[in-house]
mmCIF file of N, CA and C in Angstrom:
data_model
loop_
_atom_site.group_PDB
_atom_site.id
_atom_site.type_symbol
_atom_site.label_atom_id
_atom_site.label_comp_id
_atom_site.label_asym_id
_atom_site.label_seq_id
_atom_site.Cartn_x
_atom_site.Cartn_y
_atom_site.Cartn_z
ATOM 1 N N UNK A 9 2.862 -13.210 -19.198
ATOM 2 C CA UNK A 9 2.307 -14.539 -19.055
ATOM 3 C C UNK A 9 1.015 -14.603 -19.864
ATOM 4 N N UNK A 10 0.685 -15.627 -20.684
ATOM 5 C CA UNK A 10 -0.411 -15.805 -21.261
ATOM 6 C C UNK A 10 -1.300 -16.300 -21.066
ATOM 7 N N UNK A 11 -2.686 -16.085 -21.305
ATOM 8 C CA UNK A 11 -3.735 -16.208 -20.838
ATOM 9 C C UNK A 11 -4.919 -17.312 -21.779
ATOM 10 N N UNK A 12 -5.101 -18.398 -21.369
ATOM 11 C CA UNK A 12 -6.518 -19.017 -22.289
ATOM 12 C C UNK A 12 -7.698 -19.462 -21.321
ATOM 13 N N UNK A 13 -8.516 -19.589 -21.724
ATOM 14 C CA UNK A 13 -9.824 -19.983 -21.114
ATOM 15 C C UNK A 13 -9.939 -21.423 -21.017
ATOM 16 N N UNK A 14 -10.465 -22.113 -20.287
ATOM 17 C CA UNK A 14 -10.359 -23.651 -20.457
ATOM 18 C C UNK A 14 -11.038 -23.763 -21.442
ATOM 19 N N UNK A 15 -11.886 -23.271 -22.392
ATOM 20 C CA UNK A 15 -11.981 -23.806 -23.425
ATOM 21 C C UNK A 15 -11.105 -23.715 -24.563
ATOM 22 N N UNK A 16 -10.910 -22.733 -24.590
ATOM 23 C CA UNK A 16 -9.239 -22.354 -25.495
ATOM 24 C C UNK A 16 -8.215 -23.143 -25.069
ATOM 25 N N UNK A 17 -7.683 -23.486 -24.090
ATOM 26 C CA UNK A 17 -6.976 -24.591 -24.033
ATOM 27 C C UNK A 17 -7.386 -25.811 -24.225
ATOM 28 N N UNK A 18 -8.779 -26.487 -24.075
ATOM 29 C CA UNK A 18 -9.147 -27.272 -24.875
ATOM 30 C C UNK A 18 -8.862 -27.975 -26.102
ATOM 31 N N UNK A 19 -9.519 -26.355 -27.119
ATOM 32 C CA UNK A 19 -9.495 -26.590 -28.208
ATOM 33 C C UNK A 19 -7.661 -26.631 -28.704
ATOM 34 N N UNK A 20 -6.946 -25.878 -28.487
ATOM 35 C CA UNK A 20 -5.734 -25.664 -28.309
ATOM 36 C C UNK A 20 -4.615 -26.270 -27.906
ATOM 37 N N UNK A 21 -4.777 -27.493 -27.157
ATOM 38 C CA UNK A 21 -3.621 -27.900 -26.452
ATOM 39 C C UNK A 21 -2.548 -28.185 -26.926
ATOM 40 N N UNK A 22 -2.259 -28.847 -28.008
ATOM 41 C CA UNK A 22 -1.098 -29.662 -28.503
ATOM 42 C C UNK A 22 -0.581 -28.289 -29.149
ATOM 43 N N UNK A 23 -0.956 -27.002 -29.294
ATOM 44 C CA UNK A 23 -0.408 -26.042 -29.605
ATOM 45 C C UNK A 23 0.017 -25.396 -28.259
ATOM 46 N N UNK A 24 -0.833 -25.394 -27.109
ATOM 47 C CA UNK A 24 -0.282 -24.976 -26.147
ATOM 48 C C UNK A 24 0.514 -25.578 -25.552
ATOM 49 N N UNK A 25 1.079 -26.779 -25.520
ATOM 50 C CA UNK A 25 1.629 -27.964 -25.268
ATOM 51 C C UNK A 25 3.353 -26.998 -25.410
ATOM 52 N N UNK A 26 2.909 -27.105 -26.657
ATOM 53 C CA UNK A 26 4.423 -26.373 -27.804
ATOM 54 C C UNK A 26 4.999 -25.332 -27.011
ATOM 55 N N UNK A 27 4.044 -24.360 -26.934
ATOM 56 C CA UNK A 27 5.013 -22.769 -26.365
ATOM 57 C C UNK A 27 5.041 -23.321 -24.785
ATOM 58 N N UNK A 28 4.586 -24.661 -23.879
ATOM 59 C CA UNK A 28 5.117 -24.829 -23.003
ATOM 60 C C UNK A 28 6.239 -25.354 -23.036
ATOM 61 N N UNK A 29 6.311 -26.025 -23.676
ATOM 62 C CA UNK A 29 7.535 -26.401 -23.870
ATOM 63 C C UNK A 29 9.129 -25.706 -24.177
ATOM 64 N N UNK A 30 8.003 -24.436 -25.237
ATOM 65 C CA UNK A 30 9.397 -23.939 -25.463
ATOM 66 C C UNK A 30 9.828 -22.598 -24.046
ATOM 67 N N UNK A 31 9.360 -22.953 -23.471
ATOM 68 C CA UNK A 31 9.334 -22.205 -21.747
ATOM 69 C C UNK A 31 8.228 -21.139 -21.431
ATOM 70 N N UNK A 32 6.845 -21.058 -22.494
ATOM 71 C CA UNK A 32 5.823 -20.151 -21.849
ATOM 72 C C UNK A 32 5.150 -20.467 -20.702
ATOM 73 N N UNK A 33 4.798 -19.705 -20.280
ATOM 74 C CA UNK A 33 3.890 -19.988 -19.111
ATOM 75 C C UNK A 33 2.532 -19.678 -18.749
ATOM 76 N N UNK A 34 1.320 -20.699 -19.265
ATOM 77 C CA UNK A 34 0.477 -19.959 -19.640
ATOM 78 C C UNK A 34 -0.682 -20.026 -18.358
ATOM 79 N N UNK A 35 -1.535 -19.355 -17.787
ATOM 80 C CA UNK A 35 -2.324 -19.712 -16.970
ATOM 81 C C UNK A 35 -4.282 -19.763 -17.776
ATOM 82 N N UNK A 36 -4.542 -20.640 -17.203
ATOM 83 C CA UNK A 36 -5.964 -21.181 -17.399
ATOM 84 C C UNK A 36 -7.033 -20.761 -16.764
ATOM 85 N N UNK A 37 -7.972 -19.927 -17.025
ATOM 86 C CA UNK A 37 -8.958 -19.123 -16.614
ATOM 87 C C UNK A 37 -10.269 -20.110 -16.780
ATOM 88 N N UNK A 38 -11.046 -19.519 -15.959
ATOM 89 C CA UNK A 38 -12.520 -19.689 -15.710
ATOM 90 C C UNK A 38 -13.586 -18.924 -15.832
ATOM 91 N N UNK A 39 -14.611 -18.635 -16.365
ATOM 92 C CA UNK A 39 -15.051 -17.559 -15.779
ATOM 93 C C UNK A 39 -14.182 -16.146 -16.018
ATOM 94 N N UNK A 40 -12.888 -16.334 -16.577
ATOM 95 C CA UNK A 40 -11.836 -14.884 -16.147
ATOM 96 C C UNK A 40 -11.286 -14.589 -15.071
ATOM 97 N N UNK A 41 -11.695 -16.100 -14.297
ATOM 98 C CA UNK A 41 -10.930 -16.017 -12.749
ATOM 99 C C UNK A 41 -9.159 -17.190 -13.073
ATOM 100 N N UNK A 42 -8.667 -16.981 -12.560
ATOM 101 C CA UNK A 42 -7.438 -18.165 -12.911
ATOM 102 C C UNK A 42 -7.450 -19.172 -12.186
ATOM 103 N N UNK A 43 -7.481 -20.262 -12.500
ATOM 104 C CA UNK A 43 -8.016 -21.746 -11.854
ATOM 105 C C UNK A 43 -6.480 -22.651 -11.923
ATOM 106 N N UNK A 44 -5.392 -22.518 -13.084
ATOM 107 C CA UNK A 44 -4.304 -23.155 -12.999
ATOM 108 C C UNK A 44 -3.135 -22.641 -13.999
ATOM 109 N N UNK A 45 -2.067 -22.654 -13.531
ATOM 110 C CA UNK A 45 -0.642 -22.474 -14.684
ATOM 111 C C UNK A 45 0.240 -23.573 -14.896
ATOM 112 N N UNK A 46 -0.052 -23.583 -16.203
ATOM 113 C CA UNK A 46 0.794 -24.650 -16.942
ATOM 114 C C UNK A 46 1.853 -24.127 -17.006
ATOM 115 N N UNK A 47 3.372 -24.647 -16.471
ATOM 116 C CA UNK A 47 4.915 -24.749 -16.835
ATOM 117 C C UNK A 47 5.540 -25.901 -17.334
ATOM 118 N N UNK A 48 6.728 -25.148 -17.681
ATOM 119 C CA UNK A 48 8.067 -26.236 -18.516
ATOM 120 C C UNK A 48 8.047 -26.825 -17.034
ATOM 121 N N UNK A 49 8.251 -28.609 -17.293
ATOM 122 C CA UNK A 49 8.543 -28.820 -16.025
ATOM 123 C C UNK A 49 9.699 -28.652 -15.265
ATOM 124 N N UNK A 50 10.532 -28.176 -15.920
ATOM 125 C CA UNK A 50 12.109 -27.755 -15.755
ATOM 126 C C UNK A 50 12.235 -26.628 -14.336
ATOM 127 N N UNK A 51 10.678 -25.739 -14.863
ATOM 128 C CA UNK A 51 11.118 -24.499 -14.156
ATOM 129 C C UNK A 51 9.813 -24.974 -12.754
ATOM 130 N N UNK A 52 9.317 -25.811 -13.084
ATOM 131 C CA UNK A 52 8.183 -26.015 -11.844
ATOM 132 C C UNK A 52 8.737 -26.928 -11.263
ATOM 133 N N UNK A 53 9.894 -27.571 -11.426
ATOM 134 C CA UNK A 53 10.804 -28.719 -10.674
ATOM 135 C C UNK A 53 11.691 -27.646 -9.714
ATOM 136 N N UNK A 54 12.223 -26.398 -10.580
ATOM 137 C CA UNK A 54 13.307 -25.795 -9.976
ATOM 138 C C UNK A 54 12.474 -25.059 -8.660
ATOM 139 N N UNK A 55 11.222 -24.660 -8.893
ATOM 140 C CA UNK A 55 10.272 -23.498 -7.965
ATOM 141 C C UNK A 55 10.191 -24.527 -6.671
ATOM 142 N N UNK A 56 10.063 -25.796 -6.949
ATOM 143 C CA UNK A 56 9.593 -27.017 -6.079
ATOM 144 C C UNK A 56 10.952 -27.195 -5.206
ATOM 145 N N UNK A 57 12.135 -27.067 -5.917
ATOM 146 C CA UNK A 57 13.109 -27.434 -5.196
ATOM 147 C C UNK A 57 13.567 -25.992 -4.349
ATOM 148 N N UNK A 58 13.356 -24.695 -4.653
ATOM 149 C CA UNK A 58 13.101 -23.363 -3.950
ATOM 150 C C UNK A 58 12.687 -23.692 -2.872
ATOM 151 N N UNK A 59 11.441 -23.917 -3.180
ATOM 152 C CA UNK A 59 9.872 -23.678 -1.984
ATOM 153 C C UNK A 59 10.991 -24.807 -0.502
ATOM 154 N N UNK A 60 10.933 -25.822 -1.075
ATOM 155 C CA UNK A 60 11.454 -26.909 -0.184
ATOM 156 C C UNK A 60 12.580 -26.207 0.812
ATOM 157 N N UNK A 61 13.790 -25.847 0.216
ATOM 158 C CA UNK A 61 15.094 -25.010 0.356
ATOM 159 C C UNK A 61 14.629 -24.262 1.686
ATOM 160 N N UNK A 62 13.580 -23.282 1.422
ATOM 161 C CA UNK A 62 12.915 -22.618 1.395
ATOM 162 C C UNK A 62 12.708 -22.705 3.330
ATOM 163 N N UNK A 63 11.496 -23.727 2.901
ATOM 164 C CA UNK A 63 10.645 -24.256 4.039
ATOM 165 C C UNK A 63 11.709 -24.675 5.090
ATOM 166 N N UNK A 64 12.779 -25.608 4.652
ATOM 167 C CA UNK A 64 14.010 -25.698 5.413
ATOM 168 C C UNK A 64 14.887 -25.268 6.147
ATOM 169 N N UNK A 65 14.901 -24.161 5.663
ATOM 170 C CA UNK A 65 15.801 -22.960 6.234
ATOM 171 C C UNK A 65 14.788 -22.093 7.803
ATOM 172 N N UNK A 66 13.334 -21.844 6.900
ATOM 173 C CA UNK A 66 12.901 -21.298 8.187
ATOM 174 C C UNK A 66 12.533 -22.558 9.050
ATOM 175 N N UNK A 67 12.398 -23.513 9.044
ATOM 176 C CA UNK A 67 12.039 -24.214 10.208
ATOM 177 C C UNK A 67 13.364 -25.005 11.336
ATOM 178 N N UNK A 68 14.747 -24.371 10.047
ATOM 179 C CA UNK A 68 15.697 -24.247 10.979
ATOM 180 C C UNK A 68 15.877 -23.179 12.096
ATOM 181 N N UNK A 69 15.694 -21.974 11.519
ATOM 182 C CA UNK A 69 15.673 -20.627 12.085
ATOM 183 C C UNK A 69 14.591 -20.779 13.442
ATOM 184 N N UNK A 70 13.207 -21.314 13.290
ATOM 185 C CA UNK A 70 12.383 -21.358 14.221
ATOM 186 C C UNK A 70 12.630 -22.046 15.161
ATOM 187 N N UNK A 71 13.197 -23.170 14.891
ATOM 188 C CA UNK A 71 14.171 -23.854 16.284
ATOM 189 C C UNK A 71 15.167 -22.738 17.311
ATOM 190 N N UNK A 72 16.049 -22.319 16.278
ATOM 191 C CA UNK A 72 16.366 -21.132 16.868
ATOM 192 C C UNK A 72 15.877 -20.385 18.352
ATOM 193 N N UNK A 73 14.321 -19.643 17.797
ATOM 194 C CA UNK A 73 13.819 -18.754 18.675
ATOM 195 C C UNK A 73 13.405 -19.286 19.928
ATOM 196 N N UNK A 74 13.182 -18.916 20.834
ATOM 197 C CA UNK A 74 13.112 -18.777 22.448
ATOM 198 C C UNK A 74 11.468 -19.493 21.713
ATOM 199 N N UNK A 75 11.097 -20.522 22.833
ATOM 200 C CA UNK A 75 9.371 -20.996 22.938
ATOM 201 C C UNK A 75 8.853 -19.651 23.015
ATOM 202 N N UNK A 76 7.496 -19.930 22.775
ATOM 203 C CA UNK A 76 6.339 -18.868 22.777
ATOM 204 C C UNK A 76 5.751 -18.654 23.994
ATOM 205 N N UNK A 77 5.435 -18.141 24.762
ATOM 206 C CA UNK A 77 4.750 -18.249 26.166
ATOM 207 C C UNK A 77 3.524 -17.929 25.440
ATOM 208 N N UNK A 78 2.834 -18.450 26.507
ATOM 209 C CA UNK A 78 1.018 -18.439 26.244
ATOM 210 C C UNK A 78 0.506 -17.572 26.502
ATOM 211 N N UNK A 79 -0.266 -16.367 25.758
ATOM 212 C CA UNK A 79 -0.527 -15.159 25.495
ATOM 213 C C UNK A 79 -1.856 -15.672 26.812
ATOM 214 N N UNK A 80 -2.852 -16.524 26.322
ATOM 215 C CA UNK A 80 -3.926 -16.463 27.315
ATOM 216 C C UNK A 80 -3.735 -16.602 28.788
ATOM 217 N N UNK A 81 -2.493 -17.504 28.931
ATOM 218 C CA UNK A 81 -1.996 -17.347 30.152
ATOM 219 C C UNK A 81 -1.595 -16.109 30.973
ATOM 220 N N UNK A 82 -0.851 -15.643 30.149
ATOM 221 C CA UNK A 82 -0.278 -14.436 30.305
ATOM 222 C C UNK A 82 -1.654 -13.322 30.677
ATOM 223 N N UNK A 83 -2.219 -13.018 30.272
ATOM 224 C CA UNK A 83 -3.453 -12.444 29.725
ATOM 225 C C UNK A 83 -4.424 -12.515 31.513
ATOM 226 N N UNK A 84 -4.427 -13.747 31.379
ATOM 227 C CA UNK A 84 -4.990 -14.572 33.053
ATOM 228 C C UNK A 84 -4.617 -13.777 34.090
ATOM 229 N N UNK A 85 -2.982 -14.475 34.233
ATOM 230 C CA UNK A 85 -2.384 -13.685 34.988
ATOM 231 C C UNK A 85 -2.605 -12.448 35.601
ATOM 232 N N UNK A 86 -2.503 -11.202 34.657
ATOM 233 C CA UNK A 86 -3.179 -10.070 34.784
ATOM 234 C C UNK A 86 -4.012 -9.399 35.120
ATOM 235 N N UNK A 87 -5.079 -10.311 34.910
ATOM 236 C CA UNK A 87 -6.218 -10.412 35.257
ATOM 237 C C UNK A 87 -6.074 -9.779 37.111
ATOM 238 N N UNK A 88 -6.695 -8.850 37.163
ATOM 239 C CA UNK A 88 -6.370 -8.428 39.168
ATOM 240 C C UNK A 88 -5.854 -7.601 39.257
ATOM 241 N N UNK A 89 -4.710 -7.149 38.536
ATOM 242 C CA UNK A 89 -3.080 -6.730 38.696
ATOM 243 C C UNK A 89 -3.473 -5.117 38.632
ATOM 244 N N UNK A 90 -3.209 -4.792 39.602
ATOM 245 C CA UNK A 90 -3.226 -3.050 39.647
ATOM 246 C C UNK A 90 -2.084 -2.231 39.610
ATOM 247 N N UNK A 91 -1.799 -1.780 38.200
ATOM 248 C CA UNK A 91 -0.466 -1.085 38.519
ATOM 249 C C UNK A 91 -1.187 0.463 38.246
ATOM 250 N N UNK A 92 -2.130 0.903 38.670
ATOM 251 C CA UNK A 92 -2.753 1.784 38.551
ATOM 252 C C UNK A 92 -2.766 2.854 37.137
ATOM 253 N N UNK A 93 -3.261 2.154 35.768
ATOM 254 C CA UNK A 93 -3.479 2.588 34.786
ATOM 255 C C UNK A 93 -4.226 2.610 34.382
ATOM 256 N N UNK A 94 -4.966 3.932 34.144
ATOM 257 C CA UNK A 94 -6.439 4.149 34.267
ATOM 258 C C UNK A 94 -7.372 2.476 32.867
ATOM 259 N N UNK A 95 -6.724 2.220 32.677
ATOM 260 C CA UNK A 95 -7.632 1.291 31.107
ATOM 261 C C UNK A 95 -7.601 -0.096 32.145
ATOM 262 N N UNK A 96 -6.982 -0.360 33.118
ATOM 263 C CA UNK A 96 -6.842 -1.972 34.111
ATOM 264 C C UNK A 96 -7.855 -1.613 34.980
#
């Protein structure tokens, strides 16, 4: 993956424009920190339609599972309870 500085992409774009197009993928630095990545929108449409897929599936699955009981409750509860182990 290739790398420019926002000023290099600046100065650069309609050239960087090009190798996005022709499917590079370049990310945009700051500082030398990475702030954003430019894609073909082809392949950032397809990642988008993933992620979604994605998100779908587990929030089917999470229906699925048994509710959560309430840890602080739980926790409460306990609170008293002598089953004689030395740490209660």
């Amino acid at each position: 993956m290739a790398s420019l500085s926002v000023a290099q992409a600046k100065d650069q774009l309609p050239a960087m424009l090009r190798r996005v197009e022709a499917g590079e993928i370049i990310t945009i630095t700051r500082n030398g920190k990475p702030v954003a990545t430019v894609t073909p929108i082809d392949e950032a449409a397809e990642k988008q339609a993933r992620r979604k897929a994605l998100n779908d599936r587990i929030r089917a699955f999470a229906q699925t599972l048994p509710p959560q009981s309430d840890s602080v409750a739980m926790i409460r509860g306990m609170r008293g309870h002598d089953d004689g182990l030395p740490w209660e």
